[in-house]
């Protein structure tokens, strides 16, 4: 009797969340949709996929905090380079997340405040 092949976990929604986080640099509101999706899907897959949802949730909240601080600091000009750094930070975290999803492994450190 042939052995059934293990079913590959569906990473579509995790990829959508990374895309929504990235789209937030243009639209501004899509990360909210993404974090809601991450909260809904968290805990419904293998551990490595749940680590991605945790990583996405943390990316949203940490990015929001960094964004608020940088926006306030634009009053003293230093906020502009900080907003640019925030965009680079967001891109790096999302690209690392996409890569991890493709390799079916968790992010290297889902609890980090950095990249």
PDB file of N, CA and C in Angstrom:
ATOM      1  N   UNK A   1       0.839  -1.180   0.000  1.00  0.00           N
ATOM      2  CA  UNK A   1       0.000   0.000   0.000  1.00  0.00           C
ATOM      3  C   UNK A   1       0.889   1.249   0.000  1.00  0.00           C
ATOM      4  N   UNK A   2       0.632   2.196  -0.898  1.00  0.00           N
ATOM      5  CA  UNK A   2       1.482   3.388  -0.963  1.00  0.00           C
ATOM      6  C   UNK A   2       1.294   4.261   0.287  1.00  0.00           C
ATOM      7  N   UNK A   3       2.396   4.815   0.710  1.00  0.00           N
ATOM      8  CA  UNK A   3       2.382   5.690   1.874  1.00  0.00           C
ATOM      9  C   UNK A   3       1.857   7.063   1.452  1.00  0.00           C
ATOM     10  N   UNK A   4       0.891   7.640   2.197  1.00  0.00           N
ATOM     11  CA  UNK A   4       0.392   8.966   1.826  1.00  0.00           C
ATOM     12  C   UNK A   4       1.472  10.023   2.039  1.00  0.00           C
ATOM     13  N   UNK A   5       1.554  10.914   1.098  1.00  0.00           N
ATOM     14  CA  UNK A   5       2.543  11.985   1.218  1.00  0.00           C
ATOM     15  C   UNK A   5       2.033  13.018   2.221  1.00  0.00           C
ATOM     16  N   UNK A   6       2.921  13.509   3.081  1.00  0.00           N
ATOM     17  CA  UNK A   6       2.477  14.508   4.047  1.00  0.00           C
ATOM     18  C   UNK A   6       2.039  15.781   3.328  1.00  0.00           C
ATOM     19  N   UNK A   7       0.951  16.331   3.821  1.00  0.00           N
ATOM     20  CA  UNK A   7       0.407  17.526   3.194  1.00  0.00           C
ATOM     21  C   UNK A   7       1.242  18.744   3.577  1.00  0.00           C
ATOM     22  N   UNK A   8       1.603  19.512   2.586  1.00  0.00           N
ATOM     23  CA  UNK A   8       2.397  20.720   2.796  1.00  0.00           C
ATOM     24  C   UNK A   8       1.491  21.792   3.403  1.00  0.00           C
ATOM     25  N   UNK A   9       1.930  22.439   4.500  1.00  0.00           N
ATOM     26  CA  UNK A   9       1.099  23.488   5.103  1.00  0.00           C
ATOM     27  C   UNK A   9       0.881  24.643   4.133  1.00  0.00           C
ATOM     28  N   UNK A  10      -0.287  25.222   4.209  1.00  0.00           N
ATOM     29  CA  UNK A  10      -0.631  26.342   3.338  1.00  0.00           C
ATOM     30  C   UNK A  10      -0.031  27.625   3.906  1.00  0.00           C
ATOM     31  N   UNK A  11       0.895  28.194   3.161  1.00  0.00           N
ATOM     32  CA  UNK A  11       1.566  29.420   3.596  1.00  0.00           C
ATOM     33  C   UNK A  11       1.007  30.661   2.900  1.00  0.00           C
ATOM     34  N   UNK A  12      -0.084  30.503   2.189  1.00  0.00           N
ATOM     35  CA  UNK A  12      -0.641  31.610   1.407  1.00  0.00           C
ATOM     36  C   UNK A  12      -0.971  32.816   2.279  1.00  0.00           C
ATOM     37  N   UNK A  13      -1.665  32.588   3.384  1.00  0.00           N
ATOM     38  CA  UNK A  13      -2.075  33.723   4.214  1.00  0.00           C
ATOM     39  C   UNK A  13      -0.877  34.405   4.859  1.00  0.00           C
ATOM     40  N   UNK A  14       0.143  33.652   5.229  1.00  0.00           N
ATOM     41  CA  UNK A  14       1.343  34.271   5.789  1.00  0.00           C
ATOM     42  C   UNK A  14       2.029  35.132   4.733  1.00  0.00           C
ATOM     43  N   UNK A  15       2.045  34.675   3.490  1.00  0.00           N
ATOM     44  CA  UNK A  15       2.626  35.481   2.411  1.00  0.00           C
ATOM     45  C   UNK A  15       1.802  36.738   2.174  1.00  0.00           C
ATOM     46  N   UNK A  16       0.481  36.599   2.250  1.00  0.00           N
ATOM     47  CA  UNK A  16      -0.399  37.760   2.082  1.00  0.00           C
ATOM     48  C   UNK A  16      -0.115  38.794   3.169  1.00  0.00           C
ATOM     49  N   UNK A  17       0.091  38.329   4.395  1.00  0.00           N
ATOM     50  CA  UNK A  17       0.361  39.263   5.494  1.00  0.00           C
ATOM     51  C   UNK A  17       1.667  40.005   5.247  1.00  0.00           C
ATOM     52  N   UNK A  18       2.721  39.295   4.820  1.00  0.00           N
ATOM     53  CA  UNK A  18       3.973  39.986   4.503  1.00  0.00           C
ATOM     54  C   UNK A  18       3.751  41.014   3.399  1.00  0.00           C
ATOM     55  N   UNK A  19       2.968  40.662   2.395  1.00  0.00           N
ATOM     56  CA  UNK A  19       2.668  41.599   1.317  1.00  0.00           C
ATOM     57  C   UNK A  19       1.905  42.817   1.816  1.00  0.00           C
ATOM     58  N   UNK A  20       0.945  42.598   2.715  1.00  0.00           N
ATOM     59  CA  UNK A  20       0.181  43.723   3.264  1.00  0.00           C
ATOM     60  C   UNK A  20       1.060  44.628   4.123  1.00  0.00           C
ATOM     61  N   UNK A  21       2.000  44.032   4.859  1.00  0.00           N
ATOM     62  CA  UNK A  21       2.927  44.854   5.640  1.00  0.00           C
ATOM     63  C   UNK A  21       3.772  45.730   4.721  1.00  0.00           C
ATOM     64  N   UNK A  22       4.240  45.154   3.626  1.00  0.00           N
ATOM     65  CA  UNK A  22       5.032  45.935   2.669  1.00  0.00           C
ATOM     66  C   UNK A  22       4.189  46.988   1.961  1.00  0.00           C
ATOM     67  N   UNK A  23       2.962  46.639   1.620  1.00  0.00           N
ATOM     68  CA  UNK A  23       2.084  47.595   0.935  1.00  0.00           C
ATOM     69  C   UNK A  23       1.758  48.783   1.828  1.00  0.00           C
ATOM     70  N   UNK A  24       1.891  48.611   3.120  1.00  0.00           N
ATOM     71  CA  UNK A  24       1.624  49.700   4.053  1.00  0.00           C
ATOM     72  C   UNK A  24       2.559  50.875   3.889  1.00  0.00           C
ATOM     73  N   UNK A  25       3.692  50.671   3.254  1.00  0.00           N
ATOM     74  CA  UNK A  25       4.604  51.798   3.019  1.00  0.00           C
ATOM     75  C   UNK A  25       4.024  52.755   1.987  1.00  0.00           C
ATOM     76  N   UNK A  26       3.080  52.269   1.198  1.00  0.00           N
ATOM     77  CA  UNK A  26       2.440  53.107   0.191  1.00  0.00           C
ATOM     78  C   UNK A  26       1.039  53.527   0.630  1.00  0.00           C
ATOM     79  N   UNK A  27       0.277  52.575   1.155  1.00  0.00           N
ATOM     80  CA  UNK A  27      -1.128  52.851   1.460  1.00  0.00           C
ATOM     81  C   UNK A  27      -1.362  53.325   2.882  1.00  0.00           C
ATOM     82  N   UNK A  28      -0.626  52.770   3.830  1.00  0.00           N
ATOM     83  CA  UNK A  28      -0.784  53.195   5.207  1.00  0.00           C
ATOM     84  C   UNK A  28      -1.744  52.361   6.033  1.00  0.00           C
ATOM     85  N   UNK A  29      -2.781  51.774   5.453  1.00  0.00           N
ATOM     86  CA  UNK A  29      -3.777  51.051   6.238  1.00  0.00           C
ATOM     87  C   UNK A  29      -3.695  49.529   6.078  1.00  0.00           C
ATOM     88  N   UNK A  30      -3.006  49.032   5.069  1.00  0.00           N
ATOM     89  CA  UNK A  30      -2.985  47.591   4.834  1.00  0.00           C
ATOM     90  C   UNK A  30      -2.294  46.790   5.949  1.00  0.00           C
ATOM     91  N   UNK A  31      -1.308  47.347   6.658  1.00  0.00           N
ATOM     92  CA  UNK A  31      -0.738  46.560   7.759  1.00  0.00           C
ATOM     93  C   UNK A  31      -1.765  46.205   8.838  1.00  0.00           C
ATOM     94  N   UNK A  32      -2.763  47.041   9.027  1.00  0.00           N
ATOM     95  CA  UNK A  32      -3.811  46.737  10.009  1.00  0.00           C
ATOM     96  C   UNK A  32      -4.561  45.474   9.572  1.00  0.00           C
ATOM     97  N   UNK A  33      -4.876  45.386   8.304  1.00  0.00           N
ATOM     98  CA  UNK A  33      -5.539  44.190   7.772  1.00  0.00           C
ATOM     99  C   UNK A  33      -4.624  42.987   7.949  1.00  0.00           C
ATOM    100  N   UNK A  34      -3.344  43.177   7.658  1.00  0.00           N
ATOM    101  CA  UNK A  34      -2.383  42.092   7.789  1.00  0.00           C
ATOM    102  C   UNK A  34      -2.253  41.570   9.211  1.00  0.00           C
ATOM    103  N   UNK A  35      -2.203  42.470  10.188  1.00  0.00           N
ATOM    104  CA  UNK A  35      -2.045  42.022  11.573  1.00  0.00           C
ATOM    105  C   UNK A  35      -3.310  41.318  12.062  1.00  0.00           C
ATOM    106  N   UNK A  36      -4.470  41.738  11.585  1.00  0.00           N
ATOM    107  CA  UNK A  36      -5.709  41.045  11.947  1.00  0.00           C
ATOM    108  C   UNK A  36      -5.674  39.614  11.393  1.00  0.00           C
ATOM    109  N   UNK A  37      -5.248  39.461  10.150  1.00  0.00           N
ATOM    110  CA  UNK A  37      -5.135  38.132   9.547  1.00  0.00           C
ATOM    111  C   UNK A  37      -4.142  37.282  10.342  1.00  0.00           C
ATOM    112  N   UNK A  38      -3.010  37.869  10.725  1.00  0.00           N
ATOM    113  CA  UNK A  38      -2.000  37.127  11.482  1.00  0.00           C
ATOM    114  C   UNK A  38      -2.561  36.668  12.828  1.00  0.00           C
ATOM    115  N   UNK A  39      -3.318  37.535  13.499  1.00  0.00           N
ATOM    116  CA  UNK A  39      -3.929  37.138  14.769  1.00  0.00           C
ATOM    117  C   UNK A  39      -4.932  35.996  14.568  1.00  0.00           C
ATOM    118  N   UNK A  40      -5.700  36.055  13.479  1.00  0.00           N
ATOM    119  CA  UNK A  40      -6.711  35.019  13.216  1.00  0.00           C
ATOM    120  C   UNK A  40      -6.050  33.670  12.913  1.00  0.00           C
ATOM    121  N   UNK A  41      -4.985  33.661  12.127  1.00  0.00           N
ATOM    122  CA  UNK A  41      -4.358  32.415  11.700  1.00  0.00           C
ATOM    123  C   UNK A  41      -3.315  31.891  12.673  1.00  0.00           C
ATOM    124  N   UNK A  42      -2.919  32.672  13.639  1.00  0.00           N
ATOM    125  CA  UNK A  42      -1.926  32.229  14.608  1.00  0.00           C
ATOM    126  C   UNK A  42      -2.464  31.035  15.396  1.00  0.00           C
ATOM    127  N   UNK A  43      -1.629  30.007  15.542  1.00  0.00           N
ATOM    128  CA  UNK A  43      -2.022  28.828  16.299  1.00  0.00           C
ATOM    129  C   UNK A  43      -2.761  27.780  15.494  1.00  0.00           C
ATOM    130  N   UNK A  44      -2.870  27.953  14.195  1.00  0.00           N
ATOM    131  CA  UNK A  44      -3.624  27.004  13.371  1.00  0.00           C
ATOM    132  C   UNK A  44      -2.741  26.226  12.406  1.00  0.00           C
ATOM    133  N   UNK A  45      -1.445  26.235  12.643  1.00  0.00           N
ATOM    134  CA  UNK A  45      -0.544  25.531  11.743  1.00  0.00           C
ATOM    135  C   UNK A  45       0.616  24.943  12.515  1.00  0.00           C
ATOM    136  N   UNK A  46       1.605  24.437  11.799  1.00  0.00           N
ATOM    137  CA  UNK A  46       2.786  23.910  12.486  1.00  0.00           C
ATOM    138  C   UNK A  46       3.536  25.030  13.220  1.00  0.00           C
ATOM    139  N   UNK A  47       4.416  24.634  14.108  1.00  0.00           N
ATOM    140  CA  UNK A  47       5.140  25.616  14.933  1.00  0.00           C
ATOM    141  C   UNK A  47       5.920  26.629  14.102  1.00  0.00           C
ATOM    142  N   UNK A  48       6.565  26.169  13.022  1.00  0.00           N
ATOM    143  CA  UNK A  48       7.363  27.097  12.235  1.00  0.00           C
ATOM    144  C   UNK A  48       6.482  28.143  11.554  1.00  0.00           C
ATOM    145  N   UNK A  49       5.256  27.776  11.196  1.00  0.00           N
ATOM    146  CA  UNK A  49       4.343  28.740  10.574  1.00  0.00           C
ATOM    147  C   UNK A  49       3.786  29.705  11.624  1.00  0.00           C
ATOM    148  N   UNK A  50       3.502  29.196  12.814  1.00  0.00           N
ATOM    149  CA  UNK A  50       3.052  30.069  13.904  1.00  0.00           C
ATOM    150  C   UNK A  50       4.128  31.087  14.271  1.00  0.00           C
ATOM    151  N   UNK A  51       5.390  30.686  14.172  1.00  0.00           N
ATOM    152  CA  UNK A  51       6.487  31.625  14.449  1.00  0.00           C
ATOM    153  C   UNK A  51       6.457  32.781  13.450  1.00  0.00           C
ATOM    154  N   UNK A  52       6.061  32.503  12.211  1.00  0.00           N
ATOM    155  CA  UNK A  52       5.947  33.575  11.217  1.00  0.00           C
ATOM    156  C   UNK A  52       4.823  34.539  11.598  1.00  0.00           C
ATOM    157  N   UNK A  53       3.700  34.014  12.057  1.00  0.00           N
ATOM    158  CA  UNK A  53       2.604  34.898  12.456  1.00  0.00           C
ATOM    159  C   UNK A  53       3.006  35.758  13.656  1.00  0.00           C
ATOM    160  N   UNK A  54       3.728  35.173  14.612  1.00  0.00           N
ATOM    161  CA  UNK A  54       4.241  35.961  15.744  1.00  0.00           C
ATOM    162  C   UNK A  54       5.179  37.054  15.251  1.00  0.00           C
ATOM    163  N   UNK A  55       6.055  36.688  14.331  1.00  0.00           N
ATOM    164  CA  UNK A  55       7.016  37.624  13.745  1.00  0.00           C
ATOM    165  C   UNK A  55       6.286  38.775  13.040  1.00  0.00           C
ATOM    166  N   UNK A  56       5.227  38.446  12.317  1.00  0.00           N
ATOM    167  CA  UNK A  56       4.451  39.472  11.610  1.00  0.00           C
ATOM    168  C   UNK A  56       3.727  40.388  12.590  1.00  0.00           C
ATOM    169  N   UNK A  57       3.169  39.819  13.634  1.00  0.00           N
ATOM    170  CA  UNK A  57       2.470  40.628  14.635  1.00  0.00           C
ATOM    171  C   UNK A  57       3.461  41.576  15.307  1.00  0.00           C
ATOM    172  N   UNK A  58       4.620  41.045  15.670  1.00  0.00           N
ATOM    173  CA  UNK A  58       5.643  41.890  16.292  1.00  0.00           C
ATOM    174  C   UNK A  58       6.144  42.946  15.311  1.00  0.00           C
ATOM    175  N   UNK A  59       6.289  42.578  14.044  1.00  0.00           N
ATOM    176  CA  UNK A  59       6.725  43.548  13.037  1.00  0.00           C
ATOM    177  C   UNK A  59       5.736  44.701  12.963  1.00  0.00           C
ATOM    178  N   UNK A  60       4.450  44.396  13.003  1.00  0.00           N
ATOM    179  CA  UNK A  60       3.432  45.452  12.962  1.00  0.00           C
ATOM    180  C   UNK A  60       3.553  46.376  14.162  1.00  0.00           C
ATOM    181  N   UNK A  61       3.534  45.811  15.376  1.00  0.00           N
ATOM    182  CA  UNK A  61       3.519  46.646  16.577  1.00  0.00           C
ATOM    183  C   UNK A  61       4.835  47.404  16.778  1.00  0.00           C
ATOM    184  N   UNK A  62       5.954  46.766  16.531  1.00  0.00           N
ATOM    185  CA  UNK A  62       7.241  47.455  16.657  1.00  0.00           C
ATOM    186  C   UNK A  62       7.359  48.532  15.583  1.00  0.00           C
ATOM    187  N   UNK A  63       6.921  48.213  14.366  1.00  0.00           N
ATOM    188  CA  UNK A  63       6.943  49.208  13.286  1.00  0.00           C
ATOM    189  C   UNK A  63       6.055  50.402  13.598  1.00  0.00           C
ATOM    190  N   UNK A  64       4.902  50.140  14.202  1.00  0.00           N
ATOM    191  CA  UNK A  64       4.019  51.242  14.594  1.00  0.00           C
ATOM    192  C   UNK A  64       4.702  52.131  15.627  1.00  0.00           C
ATOM    193  N   UNK A  65       5.337  51.520  16.619  1.00  0.00           N
ATOM    194  CA  UNK A  65       6.047  52.289  17.640  1.00  0.00           C
ATOM    195  C   UNK A  65       7.177  53.100  17.021  1.00  0.00           C
ATOM    196  N   UNK A  66       8.015  52.448  16.216  1.00  0.00           N
ATOM    197  CA  UNK A  66       9.111  53.155  15.548  1.00  0.00           C
ATOM    198  C   UNK A  66       8.579  54.280  14.656  1.00  0.00           C
ATOM    199  N   UNK A  67       7.483  54.020  13.956  1.00  0.00           N
ATOM    200  CA  UNK A  67       6.901  55.030  13.074  1.00  0.00           C
ATOM    201  C   UNK A  67       6.387  56.237  13.838  1.00  0.00           C
ATOM    202  N   UNK A  68       5.743  56.000  14.969  1.00  0.00           N
ATOM    203  CA  UNK A  68       5.256  57.127  15.782  1.00  0.00           C
ATOM    204  C   UNK A  68       6.411  57.955  16.320  1.00  0.00           C
ATOM    205  N   UNK A  69       7.442  57.285  16.803  1.00  0.00           N
ATOM    206  CA  UNK A  69       8.613  58.010  17.310  1.00  0.00           C
ATOM    207  C   UNK A  69       9.267  58.818  16.197  1.00  0.00           C
ATOM    208  N   UNK A  70       9.460  58.203  15.041  1.00  0.00           N
ATOM    209  CA  UNK A  70      10.096  58.898  13.918  1.00  0.00           C
ATOM    210  C   UNK A  70       9.245  60.073  13.441  1.00  0.00           C
ATOM    211  N   UNK A  71       7.927  59.896  13.435  1.00  0.00           N
ATOM    212  CA  UNK A  71       7.042  60.984  13.002  1.00  0.00           C
ATOM    213  C   UNK A  71       7.135  62.169  13.948  1.00  0.00           C
ATOM    214  N   UNK A  72       7.150  61.915  15.238  1.00  0.00           N
ATOM    215  CA  UNK A  72       7.297  63.001  16.208  1.00  0.00           C
ATOM    216  C   UNK A  72       8.648  63.684  16.026  1.00  0.00           C
ATOM    217  N   UNK A  73       9.680  62.903  15.762  1.00  0.00           N
ATOM    218  CA  UNK A  73      11.019  63.465  15.609  1.00  0.00           C
ATOM    219  C   UNK A  73      11.217  64.210  14.291  1.00  0.00           C
ATOM    220  N   UNK A  74      10.268  64.140  13.372  1.00  0.00           N
ATOM    221  CA  UNK A  74      10.393  64.943  12.149  1.00  0.00           C
ATOM    222  C   UNK A  74      10.333  66.438  12.471  1.00  0.00           C
ATOM    223  N   UNK A  75       9.782  66.776  13.628  1.00  0.00           N
ATOM    224  CA  UNK A  75       9.751  68.181  14.051  1.00  0.00           C
ATOM    225  C   UNK A  75      11.156  68.711  14.273  1.00  0.00           C
ATOM    226  N   UNK A  76      12.096  67.838  14.582  1.00  0.00           N
ATOM    227  CA  UNK A  76      13.480  68.264  14.759  1.00  0.00           C
ATOM    228  C   UNK A  76      14.376  67.659  13.679  1.00  0.00           C
ATOM    229  N   UNK A  77      13.817  67.339  12.550  1.00  0.00           N
ATOM    230  CA  UNK A  77      14.460  66.896  11.314  1.00  0.00           C
ATOM    231  C   UNK A  77      15.034  65.477  11.377  1.00  0.00           C
ATOM    232  N   UNK A  78      15.435  64.983  12.527  1.00  0.00           N
ATOM    233  CA  UNK A  78      16.030  63.654  12.619  1.00  0.00           C
ATOM    234  C   UNK A  78      15.036  62.564  12.247  1.00  0.00           C
ATOM    235  N   UNK A  79      13.753  62.855  12.282  1.00  0.00           N
ATOM    236  CA  UNK A  79      12.737  61.861  11.975  1.00  0.00           C
ATOM    237  C   UNK A  79      12.746  61.397  10.537  1.00  0.00           C
ATOM    238  N   UNK A  80      13.166  62.242   9.610  1.00  0.00           N
ATOM    239  CA  UNK A  80      13.167  61.862   8.193  1.00  0.00           C
ATOM    240  C   UNK A  80      14.113  60.690   7.940  1.00  0.00           C
ATOM    241  N   UNK A  81      15.379  60.757   8.384  1.00  0.00           N
ATOM    242  CA  UNK A  81      16.228  59.571   8.192  1.00  0.00           C
ATOM    243  C   UNK A  81      15.723  58.353   8.971  1.00  0.00           C
ATOM    244  N   UNK A  82      15.070  58.601  10.105  1.00  0.00           N
ATOM    245  CA  UNK A  82      14.519  57.483  10.866  1.00  0.00           C
ATOM    246  C   UNK A  82      13.370  56.822  10.114  1.00  0.00           C
ATOM    247  N   UNK A  83      12.557  57.595   9.423  1.00  0.00           N
ATOM    248  CA  UNK A  83      11.479  57.017   8.614  1.00  0.00           C
ATOM    249  C   UNK A  83      12.041  56.196   7.453  1.00  0.00           C
ATOM    250  N   UNK A  84      13.138  56.666   6.882  1.00  0.00           N
ATOM    251  CA  UNK A  84      13.804  55.906   5.816  1.00  0.00           C
ATOM    252  C   UNK A  84      14.356  54.598   6.382  1.00  0.00           C
ATOM    253  N   UNK A  85      14.972  54.683   7.563  1.00  0.00           N
ATOM    254  CA  UNK A  85      15.499  53.480   8.216  1.00  0.00           C
ATOM    255  C   UNK A  85      14.364  52.511   8.548  1.00  0.00           C
ATOM    256  N   UNK A  86      13.215  53.041   8.945  1.00  0.00           N
ATOM    257  CA  UNK A  86      12.058  52.198   9.229  1.00  0.00           C
ATOM    258  C   UNK A  86      11.605  51.456   7.973  1.00  0.00           C
ATOM    259  N   UNK A  87      11.595  52.130   6.847  1.00  0.00           N
ATOM    260  CA  UNK A  87      11.202  51.475   5.588  1.00  0.00           C
ATOM    261  C   UNK A  87      12.181  50.353   5.243  1.00  0.00           C
ATOM    262  N   UNK A  88      13.471  50.612   5.411  1.00  0.00           N
ATOM    263  CA  UNK A  88      14.482  49.576   5.141  1.00  0.00           C
ATOM    264  C   UNK A  88      14.294  48.404   6.105  1.00  0.00           C
ATOM    265  N   UNK A  89      14.065  48.708   7.386  1.00  0.00           N
ATOM    266  CA  UNK A  89      13.832  47.679   8.405  1.00  0.00           C
ATOM    267  C   UNK A  89      12.636  46.797   8.020  1.00  0.00           C
ATOM    268  N   UNK A  90      11.555  47.432   7.594  1.00  0.00           N
ATOM    269  CA  UNK A  90      10.340  46.691   7.217  1.00  0.00           C
ATOM    270  C   UNK A  90      10.604  45.796   6.008  1.00  0.00           C
ATOM    271  N   UNK A  91      11.296  46.315   5.023  1.00  0.00           N
ATOM    272  CA  UNK A  91      11.600  45.527   3.821  1.00  0.00           C
ATOM    273  C   UNK A  91      12.453  44.314   4.181  1.00  0.00           C
ATOM    274  N   UNK A  92      13.477  44.523   4.989  1.00  0.00           N
ATOM    275  CA  UNK A  92      14.361  43.420   5.369  1.00  0.00           C
ATOM    276  C   UNK A  92      13.590  42.344   6.130  1.00  0.00           C
ATOM    277  N   UNK A  93      12.767  42.747   7.094  1.00  0.00           N
ATOM    278  CA  UNK A  93      12.008  41.756   7.879  1.00  0.00           C
ATOM    279  C   UNK A  93      11.047  40.971   6.989  1.00  0.00           C
ATOM    280  N   UNK A  94      10.386  41.649   6.072  1.00  0.00           N
ATOM    281  CA  UNK A  94       9.427  40.957   5.202  1.00  0.00           C
ATOM    282  C   UNK A  94      10.130  40.031   4.211  1.00  0.00           C
ATOM    283  N   UNK A  95      11.249  40.468   3.661  1.00  0.00           N
ATOM    284  CA  UNK A  95      11.986  39.617   2.723  1.00  0.00           C
ATOM    285  C   UNK A  95      12.518  38.383   3.447  1.00  0.00           C
ATOM    286  N   UNK A  96      13.052  38.569   4.666  1.00  0.00           N
ATOM    287  CA  UNK A  96      13.509  37.422   5.445  1.00  0.00           C
ATOM    288  C   UNK A  96      12.342  36.474   5.740  1.00  0.00           C
ATOM    289  N   UNK A  97      11.182  37.038   6.012  1.00  0.00           N
ATOM    290  CA  UNK A  97      10.007  36.219   6.269  1.00  0.00           C
ATOM    291  C   UNK A  97       9.575  35.431   5.047  1.00  0.00           C
ATOM    292  N   UNK A  98       9.537  36.095   3.883  1.00  0.00           N
ATOM    293  CA  UNK A  98       9.193  35.401   2.633  1.00  0.00           C
ATOM    294  C   UNK A  98      10.151  34.240   2.394  1.00  0.00           C
ATOM    295  N   UNK A  99      11.434  34.501   2.584  1.00  0.00           N
ATOM    296  CA  UNK A  99      12.445  33.468   2.349  1.00  0.00           C
ATOM    297  C   UNK A  99      12.236  32.290   3.301  1.00  0.00           C
ATOM    298  N   UNK A 100      11.976  32.580   4.562  1.00  0.00           N
ATOM    299  CA  UNK A 100      11.725  31.516   5.534  1.00  0.00           C
ATOM    300  C   UNK A 100      10.496  30.696   5.193  1.00  0.00           C
ATOM    301  N   UNK A 101       9.455  31.360   4.708  1.00  0.00           N
ATOM    302  CA  UNK A 101       8.246  30.630   4.305  1.00  0.00           C
ATOM    303  C   UNK A 101       8.534  29.683   3.154  1.00  0.00           C
ATOM    304  N   UNK A 102       9.304  30.148   2.183  1.00  0.00           N
ATOM    305  CA  UNK A 102       9.631  29.297   1.045  1.00  0.00           C
ATOM    306  C   UNK A 102      10.435  28.084   1.467  1.00  0.00           C
ATOM    307  N   UNK A 103      11.276  28.247   2.498  1.00  0.00           N
ATOM    308  CA  UNK A 103      12.101  27.149   2.980  1.00  0.00           C
ATOM    309  C   UNK A 103      11.408  26.348   4.082  1.00  0.00           C
ATOM    310  N   UNK A 104      10.201  26.726   4.433  1.00  0.00           N
ATOM    311  CA  UNK A 104       9.404  26.099   5.489  1.00  0.00           C
ATOM    312  C   UNK A 104      10.178  26.013   6.803  1.00  0.00           C
ATOM    313  N   UNK A 105      10.733  27.125   7.196  1.00  0.00           N
ATOM    314  CA  UNK A 105      11.431  27.220   8.472  1.00  0.00           C
ATOM    315  C   UNK A 105      11.002  28.515   9.158  1.00  0.00           C
ATOM    316  N   UNK A 106      11.103  28.579  10.478  1.00  0.00           N
ATOM    317  CA  UNK A 106      10.691  29.796  11.190  1.00  0.00           C
ATOM    318  C   UNK A 106      11.702  30.914  10.981  1.00  0.00           C
ATOM    319  N   UNK A 107      11.310  32.151  11.262  1.00  0.00           N
ATOM    320  CA  UNK A 107      12.282  33.240  11.229  1.00  0.00           C
ATOM    321  C   UNK A 107      13.399  32.953  12.230  1.00  0.00           C
ATOM    322  N   UNK A 108      14.598  33.443  11.941  1.00  0.00           N
ATOM    323  CA  UNK A 108      15.744  33.113  12.781  1.00  0.00           C
ATOM    324  C   UNK A 108      15.563  33.570  14.231  1.00  0.00           C
ATOM    325  N   UNK A 109      14.935  34.715  14.449  1.00  0.00           N
ATOM    326  CA  UNK A 109      14.691  35.198  15.804  1.00  0.00           C
ATOM    327  C   UNK A 109      13.402  35.993  15.801  1.00  0.00           C
ATOM    328  N   UNK A 110      12.246  35.330  15.976  1.00  0.00           N
ATOM    329  CA  UNK A 110      10.960  36.031  15.847  1.00  0.00           C
ATOM    330  C   UNK A 110      10.703  37.072  16.929  1.00  0.00           C
ATOM    331  N   UNK A 111      11.471  37.064  18.021  1.00  0.00           N
ATOM    332  CA  UNK A 111      11.213  38.034  19.089  1.00  0.00           C
ATOM    333  C   UNK A 111      12.124  39.245  19.052  1.00  0.00           C
ATOM    334  N   UNK A 112      12.967  39.345  18.054  1.00  0.00           N
ATOM    335  CA  UNK A 112      13.905  40.460  17.991  1.00  0.00           C
ATOM    336  C   UNK A 112      13.223  41.777  17.630  1.00  0.00           C
ATOM    337  N   UNK A 113      13.778  42.871  18.111  1.00  0.00           N
ATOM    338  CA  UNK A 113      13.309  44.197  17.751  1.00  0.00           C
ATOM    339  C   UNK A 113      14.053  44.722  16.532  1.00  0.00           C
ATOM    340  N   UNK A 114      15.109  44.023  16.141  1.00  0.00           N
ATOM    341  CA  UNK A 114      15.910  44.452  15.000  1.00  0.00           C
ATOM    342  C   UNK A 114      15.449  43.682  13.769  1.00  0.00           C
ATOM    343  N   UNK A 115      16.388  43.209  12.962  1.00  0.00           N
ATOM    344  CA  UNK A 115      16.017  42.459  11.773  1.00  0.00           C
ATOM    345  C   UNK A 115      16.273  41.006  12.033  1.00  0.00           C
TER     346      UNK A 115
END
